[in-house]
GROMACS .gro file of C-alpha atoms in nm:
model
  260
    1MET     CA    1  -0.032  -0.017   0.001
    2GLY     CA    2   0.153   0.349  -0.104
    3LYS     CA    3   0.256   0.589   0.177
    4ASN     CA    4  -0.007   0.824   0.027
    5LYS     CA    5  -0.305   0.575   0.084
    6LEU     CA    6  -0.201   0.491   0.427
    7LYS     CA    7  -0.167   0.900   0.522
    8LYS     CA    8  -0.526   0.927   0.388
    9PHE     CA    9  -0.643   0.660   0.624
   10LYS     CA   10  -0.472   0.794   0.900
   11GLU     CA   11  -0.651   1.141   0.829
   12LEU     CA   12  -0.976   0.962   0.786
   13GLU     CA   13  -0.946   0.853   1.159
   14GLY     CA   14  -0.952   1.207   1.301
   15ASN     CA   15  -1.161   1.341   1.075
   16ARG     CA   16  -1.521   1.402   1.253
   17LEU     CA   17  -1.693   1.385   0.969
   18VAL     CA   18  -1.591   1.031   0.890
   19LEU     CA   19  -1.753   0.703   1.078
   20GLN     CA   20  -1.588   0.354   1.003
   21TYR     CA   21  -1.736   0.047   1.158
   22PRO     CA   22  -1.590  -0.246   1.092
   23PHE     CA   23  -1.856  -0.510   0.992
   24ARG     CA   24  -1.775  -0.745   1.298
   25THR     CA   25  -1.864  -0.440   1.518
   26ILE     CA   26  -2.171  -0.380   1.359
   27GLN     CA   27  -2.291  -0.772   1.444
   28GLU     CA   28  -2.173  -0.724   1.764
   29GLY     CA   29  -2.280  -0.400   1.918
   30GLY     CA   30  -2.477  -0.259   1.596
   31PHE     CA   31  -2.387   0.099   1.499
   32PRO     CA   32  -2.491   0.384   1.752
   33LEU     CA   33  -2.600   0.615   1.522
   34LYS     CA   34  -2.870   0.408   1.366
   35GLY     CA   35  -3.251   0.563   1.397
   36ARG     CA   36  -3.058   0.884   1.602
   37TRP     CA   37  -2.873   1.062   1.322
   38ASN     CA   38  -3.080   1.386   1.308
   39SER     CA   39  -3.116   1.371   1.734
   40ASP     CA   40  -2.705   1.278   1.806
   41PHE     CA   41  -2.501   1.388   1.474
   42PHE     CA   42  -2.635   1.636   1.332
   43SER     CA   43  -2.853   1.801   1.577
   44ASN     CA   44  -3.140   1.924   1.422
   45SER     CA   45  -3.432   1.758   1.213
   46ASN     CA   46  -3.344   1.833   0.822
   47PRO     CA   47  -3.426   1.551   0.626
   48ILE     CA   48  -3.149   1.287   0.546
   49VAL     CA   49  -2.991   1.266   0.201
   50LEU     CA   50  -2.782   0.941   0.120
   51GLU     CA   51  -2.538   0.957  -0.186
   52LEU     CA   52  -2.444   0.579  -0.265
   53GLY     CA   53  -2.091   0.544  -0.369
   54CYS     CA   54  -1.995   0.846  -0.366
   55GLY     CA   55  -1.658   0.815  -0.483
   56LYS     CA   56  -1.473   1.139  -0.408
   57GLY     CA   57  -1.766   1.325  -0.240
   58GLU     CA   58  -1.849   1.551  -0.526
   59TYR     CA   59  -2.208   1.527  -0.540
   60THR     CA   60  -2.272   1.473  -0.162
   61VAL     CA   61  -2.052   1.812  -0.074
   62GLY     CA   62  -2.176   1.998  -0.366
   63LEU     CA   63  -2.533   1.938  -0.279
   64ALA     CA   64  -2.494   1.992   0.090
   65ARG     CA   65  -2.330   2.336  -0.041
   66HIS     CA   66  -2.654   2.426  -0.172
   67PHE     CA   67  -2.915   2.275   0.031
   68HIS     CA   68  -2.823   2.387   0.384
   69ASP     CA   69  -3.192   2.293   0.521
   70LYS     CA   70  -3.054   1.933   0.429
   71ASN     CA   71  -2.836   1.657   0.586
   72PHE     CA   72  -2.618   1.456   0.328
   73ILE     CA   73  -2.446   1.159   0.415
   74GLY     CA   74  -2.194   0.953   0.164
   75ILE     CA   75  -2.127   0.611   0.111
   76ASP     CA   76  -1.857   0.404   0.004
   77ILE     CA   77  -1.635   0.124   0.055
   78LYS     CA   78  -1.293   0.335  -0.060
   79GLY     CA   79  -1.166   0.545   0.207
   80ALA     CA   80  -0.902   0.700   0.023
   81ARG     CA   81  -1.177   0.792  -0.251
   82ILE     CA   82  -1.395   0.936   0.076
   83TRP     CA   83  -1.068   1.105   0.197
   84SER     CA   84  -1.148   1.383  -0.084
   85GLY     CA   85  -1.480   1.496  -0.032
   86ALA     CA   86  -1.441   1.471   0.376
   87THR     CA   87  -1.140   1.690   0.397
   88ALA     CA   88  -1.300   1.991   0.202
   89ALA     CA   89  -1.599   1.914   0.384
   90LEU     CA   90  -1.433   1.942   0.737
   91ASN     CA   91  -1.190   2.236   0.617
   92ALA     CA   92  -1.489   2.457   0.500
   93GLY     CA   93  -1.654   2.407   0.799
   94MET     CA   94  -1.955   2.235   0.709
   95ASP     CA   95  -2.212   2.105   0.976
   96ASN     CA   96  -2.449   1.945   0.740
   97VAL     CA   97  -2.234   1.667   0.585
   98ALA     CA   98  -2.128   1.275   0.700
   99PHE     CA   99  -1.921   1.022   0.557
  100VAL     CA  100  -1.980   0.644   0.593
  101ARG     CA  101  -1.705   0.390   0.485
  102THR     CA  102  -1.927   0.056   0.450
  103SER     CA  103  -2.049  -0.145   0.172
  104ILE     CA  104  -2.385  -0.043   0.024
  105GLU     CA  105  -2.516  -0.396   0.114
  106LEU     CA  106  -2.529  -0.319   0.517
  107LEU     CA  107  -2.723   0.001   0.447
  108GLU     CA  108  -2.993  -0.121   0.655
  109ALA     CA  109  -2.711  -0.139   0.941
  110PHE     CA  110  -2.677   0.218   0.975
  111PHE     CA  111  -3.055   0.357   0.903
  112ALA     CA  112  -3.366   0.280   1.054
  113PRO     CA  113  -3.682   0.255   0.845
  114GLY     CA  114  -3.787   0.555   0.740
  115GLU     CA  115  -3.505   0.761   0.797
  116VAL     CA  116  -3.378   0.881   0.475
  117SER     CA  117  -3.555   1.117   0.264
  118GLU     CA  118  -3.386   1.077  -0.043
  119ILE     CA  119  -3.098   0.867  -0.223
  120TRP     CA  120  -2.879   0.952  -0.477
  121VAL     CA  121  -2.702   0.673  -0.692
  122THR     CA  122  -2.414   0.841  -0.868
  123PHE     CA  123  -2.226   0.711  -1.207
  124PRO     CA  124  -2.250   0.320  -1.080
  125ASP     CA  125  -2.125   0.029  -1.241
  126PRO     CA  126  -2.416  -0.056  -1.444
  127GLN     CA  127  -2.361  -0.443  -1.388
  128MET     CA  128  -2.495  -0.522  -1.741
  129LYS     CA  129  -2.455  -0.908  -1.644
  130LYS     CA  130  -2.523  -0.908  -1.264
  131VAL     CA  131  -2.826  -0.759  -1.194
  132ASN     CA  132  -2.817  -0.823  -0.873
  133LYS     CA  133  -2.535  -0.609  -0.831
  134ARG     CA  134  -2.709  -0.333  -1.042
  135LEU     CA  135  -2.770  -0.064  -0.770
  136THR     CA  136  -3.084   0.047  -0.929
  137GLY     CA  137  -3.213  -0.337  -0.945
  138THR     CA  138  -3.502  -0.466  -0.738
  139ARG     CA  139  -3.277  -0.626  -0.557
  140PHE     CA  140  -3.161  -0.318  -0.451
  141VAL     CA  141  -3.434  -0.060  -0.451
  142GLU     CA  142  -3.632  -0.285  -0.219
  143MET     CA  143  -3.391  -0.200   0.044
  144TYR     CA  144  -3.411   0.125  -0.028
  145ARG     CA  145  -3.759   0.158   0.040
  146ARG     CA  146  -3.691  -0.016   0.393
  147VAL     CA  147  -3.504   0.309   0.450
  148LEU     CA  148  -3.667   0.563   0.284
  149ALA     CA  149  -3.960   0.820   0.448
  150PRO     CA  150  -4.307   0.769   0.241
  151GLY     CA  151  -4.265   0.949  -0.061
  152GLY     CA  152  -3.878   0.906  -0.025
  153ILE     CA  153  -3.751   0.958  -0.365
  154ILE     CA  154  -3.416   0.795  -0.575
  155HIS     CA  155  -3.243   0.995  -0.769
  156LEU     CA  156  -2.981   0.782  -1.062
  157LYS     CA  157  -2.734   1.008  -1.229
  158THR     CA  158  -2.572   0.784  -1.535
  159ASP     CA  159  -2.383   0.807  -1.821
  160SER     CA  160  -2.451   0.457  -1.922
  161PRO     CA  161  -2.761   0.409  -2.160
  162PHE     CA  162  -2.786   0.039  -2.094
  163LEU     CA  163  -2.833   0.160  -1.716
  164TYR     CA  164  -3.092   0.433  -1.765
  165THR     CA  165  -3.331   0.183  -2.017
  166TYR     CA  166  -3.300  -0.067  -1.785
  167THR     CA  167  -3.382   0.126  -1.484
  168THR     CA  168  -3.675   0.331  -1.672
  169MET     CA  169  -3.837   0.002  -1.790
  170MET     CA  170  -3.802  -0.127  -1.388
  171VAL     CA  171  -4.000   0.225  -1.288
  172LYS     CA  172  -4.252   0.145  -1.550
  173HIS     CA  173  -4.280  -0.221  -1.531
  174ASN     CA  174  -4.369  -0.194  -1.122
  175GLY     CA  175  -4.629   0.110  -1.175
  176LEU     CA  176  -4.379   0.367  -0.974
  177GLU     CA  177  -4.396   0.729  -1.004
  178THR     CA  178  -4.130   0.909  -1.196
  179LEU     CA  179  -4.082   1.260  -1.122
  180SER     CA  180  -3.818   1.357  -1.386
  181ALA     CA  181  -3.655   1.121  -1.667
  182THR     CA  182  -3.373   1.311  -1.959
  183ASP     CA  183  -3.147   1.094  -2.140
  184ASN     CA  184  -2.960   1.441  -2.209
  185LEU     CA  185  -2.998   1.644  -1.862
  186TYR     CA  186  -2.765   1.934  -1.969
  187ALA     CA  187  -3.014   1.971  -2.271
  188THR     CA  188  -3.361   1.954  -2.098
  189HIS     CA  189  -3.272   2.096  -1.761
  190PRO     CA  190  -3.243   2.513  -1.690
  191ALA     CA  191  -2.914   2.626  -1.646
  192ASP     CA  192  -2.961   2.769  -1.283
  193ASP     CA  193  -3.068   2.404  -1.211
  194PRO     CA  194  -2.855   2.301  -0.892
  195ILE     CA  195  -2.769   1.918  -0.984
  196LEU     CA  196  -2.617   2.093  -1.304
  197GLY     CA  197  -2.334   2.210  -1.115
  198ILE     CA  198  -2.224   1.980  -0.965
  199ARG     CA  199  -2.037   1.742  -1.180
  200THR     CA  200  -1.803   1.455  -1.083
  201HIS     CA  201  -1.449   1.326  -1.197
  202TYR     CA  202  -1.605   1.091  -1.407
  203GLU     CA  203  -1.859   1.272  -1.546
  204GLN     CA  204  -1.661   1.556  -1.708
  205GLN     CA  205  -1.485   1.256  -1.835
  206TRP     CA  206  -1.795   1.140  -2.008
  207LEU     CA  207  -1.890   1.506  -2.105
  208ASP     CA  208  -1.540   1.545  -2.278
  209ARG     CA  209  -1.584   1.252  -2.470
  210GLY     CA  210  -1.956   1.361  -2.614
  211LEU     CA  211  -2.157   1.135  -2.438
  212THR     CA  212  -2.474   1.261  -2.320
  213ILE     CA  213  -2.591   1.216  -1.916
  214LYS     CA  214  -2.903   1.101  -1.827
  215TYR     CA  215  -3.087   1.122  -1.518
  216LEU     CA  216  -3.413   0.990  -1.360
  217SER     CA  217  -3.575   1.024  -1.053
  218PHE     CA  218  -3.909   0.833  -0.903
  219ILE     CA  219  -4.043   0.749  -0.597
  220PRO     CA  220  -4.010   0.321  -0.517
  221GLY     CA  221  -4.334   0.336  -0.274
  222THR     CA  222  -4.411   0.075  -0.024
  223GLY     CA  223  -4.648  -0.146  -0.250
  224GLU     CA  224  -4.625  -0.541  -0.354
  225PRO     CA  225  -4.280  -0.693  -0.403
  226LEU     CA  226  -4.071  -0.544  -0.724
  227ALA     CA  227  -4.037  -0.779  -1.027
  228GLU     CA  228  -3.767  -0.743  -1.264
  229PRO     CA  229  -3.930  -0.636  -1.606
  230PRO     CA  230  -3.943  -0.827  -1.909
  231GLY     CA  231  -3.730  -0.771  -2.209
  232ALA     CA  232  -3.416  -0.659  -1.959
  233ASP     CA  233  -3.231  -0.939  -2.087
  234ASP     CA  234  -3.248  -0.766  -2.468
  235ILE     CA  235  -3.121  -0.404  -2.378
  236ALA     CA  236  -2.830  -0.326  -2.598
  237PRO     CA  237  -2.495  -0.334  -2.366
  238ASP     CA  238  -2.285   0.013  -2.388
  239THR     CA  239  -2.051  -0.054  -2.657
  240TYR     CA  240  -1.771   0.168  -2.516
  241ARG     CA  241  -1.758   0.001  -2.181
  242SER     CA  242  -1.600  -0.297  -2.339
  243TYR     CA  243  -1.300  -0.123  -2.389
  244SER     CA  244  -1.009  -0.111  -2.118
  245ARG     CA  245  -0.998   0.159  -1.843
  246GLY     CA  246  -0.723   0.289  -2.061
  247TYR     CA  247  -0.947   0.354  -2.320
  248ILE     CA  248  -1.213   0.558  -2.135
  249GLU     CA  249  -0.985   0.762  -1.952
  250CYS     CA  250  -0.822   0.869  -2.244
  251PRO     CA  251  -1.057   0.869  -2.508
  252GLN     CA  252  -0.777   0.958  -2.777
  253LEU     CA  253  -0.688   0.597  -2.770
  254LEU     CA  254  -1.049   0.509  -2.871
  255GLU     CA  255  -1.036   0.712  -3.206
  256GLU     CA  256  -0.683   0.590  -3.268
  257GLU     CA  257  -0.865   0.180  -3.243
  258LYS     CA  258  -1.153   0.311  -3.479
  259ASP     CA  259  -0.888   0.464  -3.731
  260LYS     CA  260  -0.727   0.139  -3.771
   0.00000   0.00000   0.00000
C-alpha cells in the first residue's frame, strides 16, 4: 500500500465527519447512530439524503453546499476516495455532511426504517451482466424502500444508456411514480438547476467524450414486491464499456483504434 493511501487513512481516523465501523463491530453491537442521526450527529431535524457509491464525494459536498436545510451522507467502501470529500467538508466547516465507510449492502445496519428522505445513485457500474449487483435493480431498490420515508425519492444520474433504459423499464413495469426522466440532462434542464452545477470527476470525462448524461428520479413507494421488467435481457449493452480503463480515461486511444 502506498504511503499516500496510508496518510489518507490516518487522516480519516481523525476526521469527525467520517464514520468507519468494521462489519464485526456492527454485528456485535450495532451502529449507535441508527435511528438517531438527526438527534445525535446533525443536531437538527432536517431531511437526510444519501449518496451511494459516493467516490470522492463531489456530489455529497456539492449538494450540501447548495441545500443548507438538508443533511447529506456519502457512502463508499473506499477510504482513499472518501478522503477528498471528507477533507473538503471538514476544512470548510460544514455541519450538514457526513461520510460512512461501508458496503452499500449494509445500508440497513446504519439507517432505521423511514430515516432517509432521498437517495442519490451517481454514476454506478451498470453491472450489465449481474442484475443482483445493479444499484437500481429490484434487489437494491427493495432495500432502499425500507430505509426511505413515505414519499422518499431515488435519483439516478448515469452516463450509461443501458442502466438508464433498464431503470426506466423497471420503474414503468412496477408502476412506480416517475418525477423526472431525461436521456440528455444538460439539454433539457434549466441552466440554474443545482444538479447541473455539480460534476463528478468521471462525469466530466464522459462529457468530454461527447456522451450525454441521463437522469431519472422516482418514488419507489411501499407496495407489492418489485419484479424485474420483461425484456431487460434484450437491452443493448454499452459498447464503449467493452474497452479497457485506458480507453475510457484516454478517449484518444479509442479514436485511434477506430481509425485502424
